[in-house]
Short mmCIF file of C-alpha atoms in Angstrom, two decimals:
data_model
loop_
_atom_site.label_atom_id
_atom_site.label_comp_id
_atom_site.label_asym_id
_atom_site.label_seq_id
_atom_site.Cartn_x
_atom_site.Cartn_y
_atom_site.Cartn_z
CA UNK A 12 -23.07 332.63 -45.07
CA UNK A 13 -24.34 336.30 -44.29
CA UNK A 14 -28.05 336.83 -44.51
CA UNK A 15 -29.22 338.93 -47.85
CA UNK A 16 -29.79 342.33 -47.28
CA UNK A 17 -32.66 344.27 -47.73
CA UNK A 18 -33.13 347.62 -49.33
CA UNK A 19 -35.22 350.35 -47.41
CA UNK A 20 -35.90 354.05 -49.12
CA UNK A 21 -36.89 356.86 -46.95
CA UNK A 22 -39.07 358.50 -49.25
CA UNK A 23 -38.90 361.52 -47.39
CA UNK A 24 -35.54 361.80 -48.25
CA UNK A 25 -34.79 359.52 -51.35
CA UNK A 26 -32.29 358.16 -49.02
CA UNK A 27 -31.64 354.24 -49.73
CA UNK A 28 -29.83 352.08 -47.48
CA UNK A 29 -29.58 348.43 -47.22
CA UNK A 30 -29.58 346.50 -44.71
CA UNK A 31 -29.51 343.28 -42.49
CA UNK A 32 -31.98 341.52 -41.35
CA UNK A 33 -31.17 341.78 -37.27
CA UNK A 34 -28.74 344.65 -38.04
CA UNK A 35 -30.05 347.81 -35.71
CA UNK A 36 -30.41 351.49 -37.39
CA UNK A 37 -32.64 353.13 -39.87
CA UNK A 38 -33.22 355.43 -43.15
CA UNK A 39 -32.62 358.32 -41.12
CA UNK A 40 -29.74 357.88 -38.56
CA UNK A 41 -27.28 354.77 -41.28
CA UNK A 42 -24.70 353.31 -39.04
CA UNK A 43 -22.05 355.43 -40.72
CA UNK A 44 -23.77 358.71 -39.63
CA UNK A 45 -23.88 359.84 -36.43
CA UNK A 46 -26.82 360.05 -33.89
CA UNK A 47 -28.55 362.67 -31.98
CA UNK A 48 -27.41 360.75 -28.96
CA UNK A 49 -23.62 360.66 -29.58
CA UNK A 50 -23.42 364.29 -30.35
CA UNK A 51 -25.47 365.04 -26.90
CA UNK A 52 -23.54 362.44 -24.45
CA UNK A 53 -19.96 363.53 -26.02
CA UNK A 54 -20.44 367.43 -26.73
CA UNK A 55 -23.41 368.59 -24.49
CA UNK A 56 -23.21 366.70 -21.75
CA UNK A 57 -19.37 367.44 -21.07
CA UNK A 58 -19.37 371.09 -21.72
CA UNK A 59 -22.71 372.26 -20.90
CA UNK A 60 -23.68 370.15 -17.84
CA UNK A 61 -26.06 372.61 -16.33
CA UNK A 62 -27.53 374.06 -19.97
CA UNK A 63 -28.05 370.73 -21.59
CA UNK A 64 -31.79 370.91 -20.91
CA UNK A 65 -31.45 374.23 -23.19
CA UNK A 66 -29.36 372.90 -26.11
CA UNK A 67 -31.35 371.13 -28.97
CA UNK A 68 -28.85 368.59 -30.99
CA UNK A 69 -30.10 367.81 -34.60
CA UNK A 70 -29.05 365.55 -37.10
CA UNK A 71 -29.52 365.50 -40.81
CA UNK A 72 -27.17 363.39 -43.06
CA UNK A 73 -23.87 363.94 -41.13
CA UNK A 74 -24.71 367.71 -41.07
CA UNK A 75 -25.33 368.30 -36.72
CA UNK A 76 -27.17 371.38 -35.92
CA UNK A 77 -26.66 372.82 -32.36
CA UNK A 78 -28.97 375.86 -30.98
CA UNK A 79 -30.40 377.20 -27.59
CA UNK A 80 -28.78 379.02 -25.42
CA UNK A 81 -25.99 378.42 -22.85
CA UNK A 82 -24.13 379.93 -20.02
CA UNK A 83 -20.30 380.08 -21.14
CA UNK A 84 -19.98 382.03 -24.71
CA UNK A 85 -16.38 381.16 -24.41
CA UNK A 86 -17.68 377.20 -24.48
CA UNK A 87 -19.36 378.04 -28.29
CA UNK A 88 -16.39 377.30 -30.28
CA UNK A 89 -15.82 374.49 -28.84
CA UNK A 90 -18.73 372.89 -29.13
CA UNK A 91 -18.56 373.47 -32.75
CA UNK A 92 -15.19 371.73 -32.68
CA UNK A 93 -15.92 369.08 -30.71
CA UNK A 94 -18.98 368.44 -32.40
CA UNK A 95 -16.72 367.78 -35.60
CA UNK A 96 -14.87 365.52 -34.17
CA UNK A 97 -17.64 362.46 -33.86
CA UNK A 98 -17.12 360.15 -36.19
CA UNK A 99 -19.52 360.71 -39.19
CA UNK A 100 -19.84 364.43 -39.09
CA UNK A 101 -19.67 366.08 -41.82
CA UNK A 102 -20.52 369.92 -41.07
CA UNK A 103 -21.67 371.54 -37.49
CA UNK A 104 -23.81 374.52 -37.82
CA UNK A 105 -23.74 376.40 -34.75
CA UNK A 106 -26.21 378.60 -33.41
CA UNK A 107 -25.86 378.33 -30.02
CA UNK A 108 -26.36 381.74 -28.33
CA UNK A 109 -25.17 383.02 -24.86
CA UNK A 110 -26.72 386.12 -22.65
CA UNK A 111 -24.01 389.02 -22.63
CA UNK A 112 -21.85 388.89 -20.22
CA UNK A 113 -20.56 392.75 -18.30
#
């Protein structure tokens, strides 16, 4: 028989969640939501290899936020895409910027 679960509110963010005792996750980052880390290993890190120190990932409720700056302006939209395409996004907003290019 499972273990009961518990029920932990993020009172920051009226978020409630419940879980398992043993189980690994939090209030802020459920294991239906994606993490900081997924978005950075499978968006950054494979299209921005030599900007990644640049790029800051965030993560609020399914909703990924991706700024800084990067080399590739052509790369942008696809980040954006990519970045939909881990499981438990929700919405990208993308404000990644690149210098002009002549």
């Amino acid at each position: 028989m499972p273990p009961d679960p518990f029920v932990v509110a993020d009172v920051m963010t009226t978020k409630v969640v419940a879980v398992l005792p043993g189980a690994v996750g939090s209030a802020h980052d459920p294991p239906d939501r994606p993490g900081r880390a997924e978005v950075r290993s499978e968006v950054v890190g494979h299209l921005f290899p030599l900007s990644a120190g640049q790029i800051h990932v965030r993560v609020d409720a399914g909703v990924v936020t991706l700024s800084g700056e990067v080399r590739d302006r052509a790369r942008i939209p696809l980040a954006a895409r990519l970045a939909r395409a881990v499981e438990g996004v929700v919405d990208v907003r993308c404000a990644l910027t690149a210098p002009d290019q002549e």
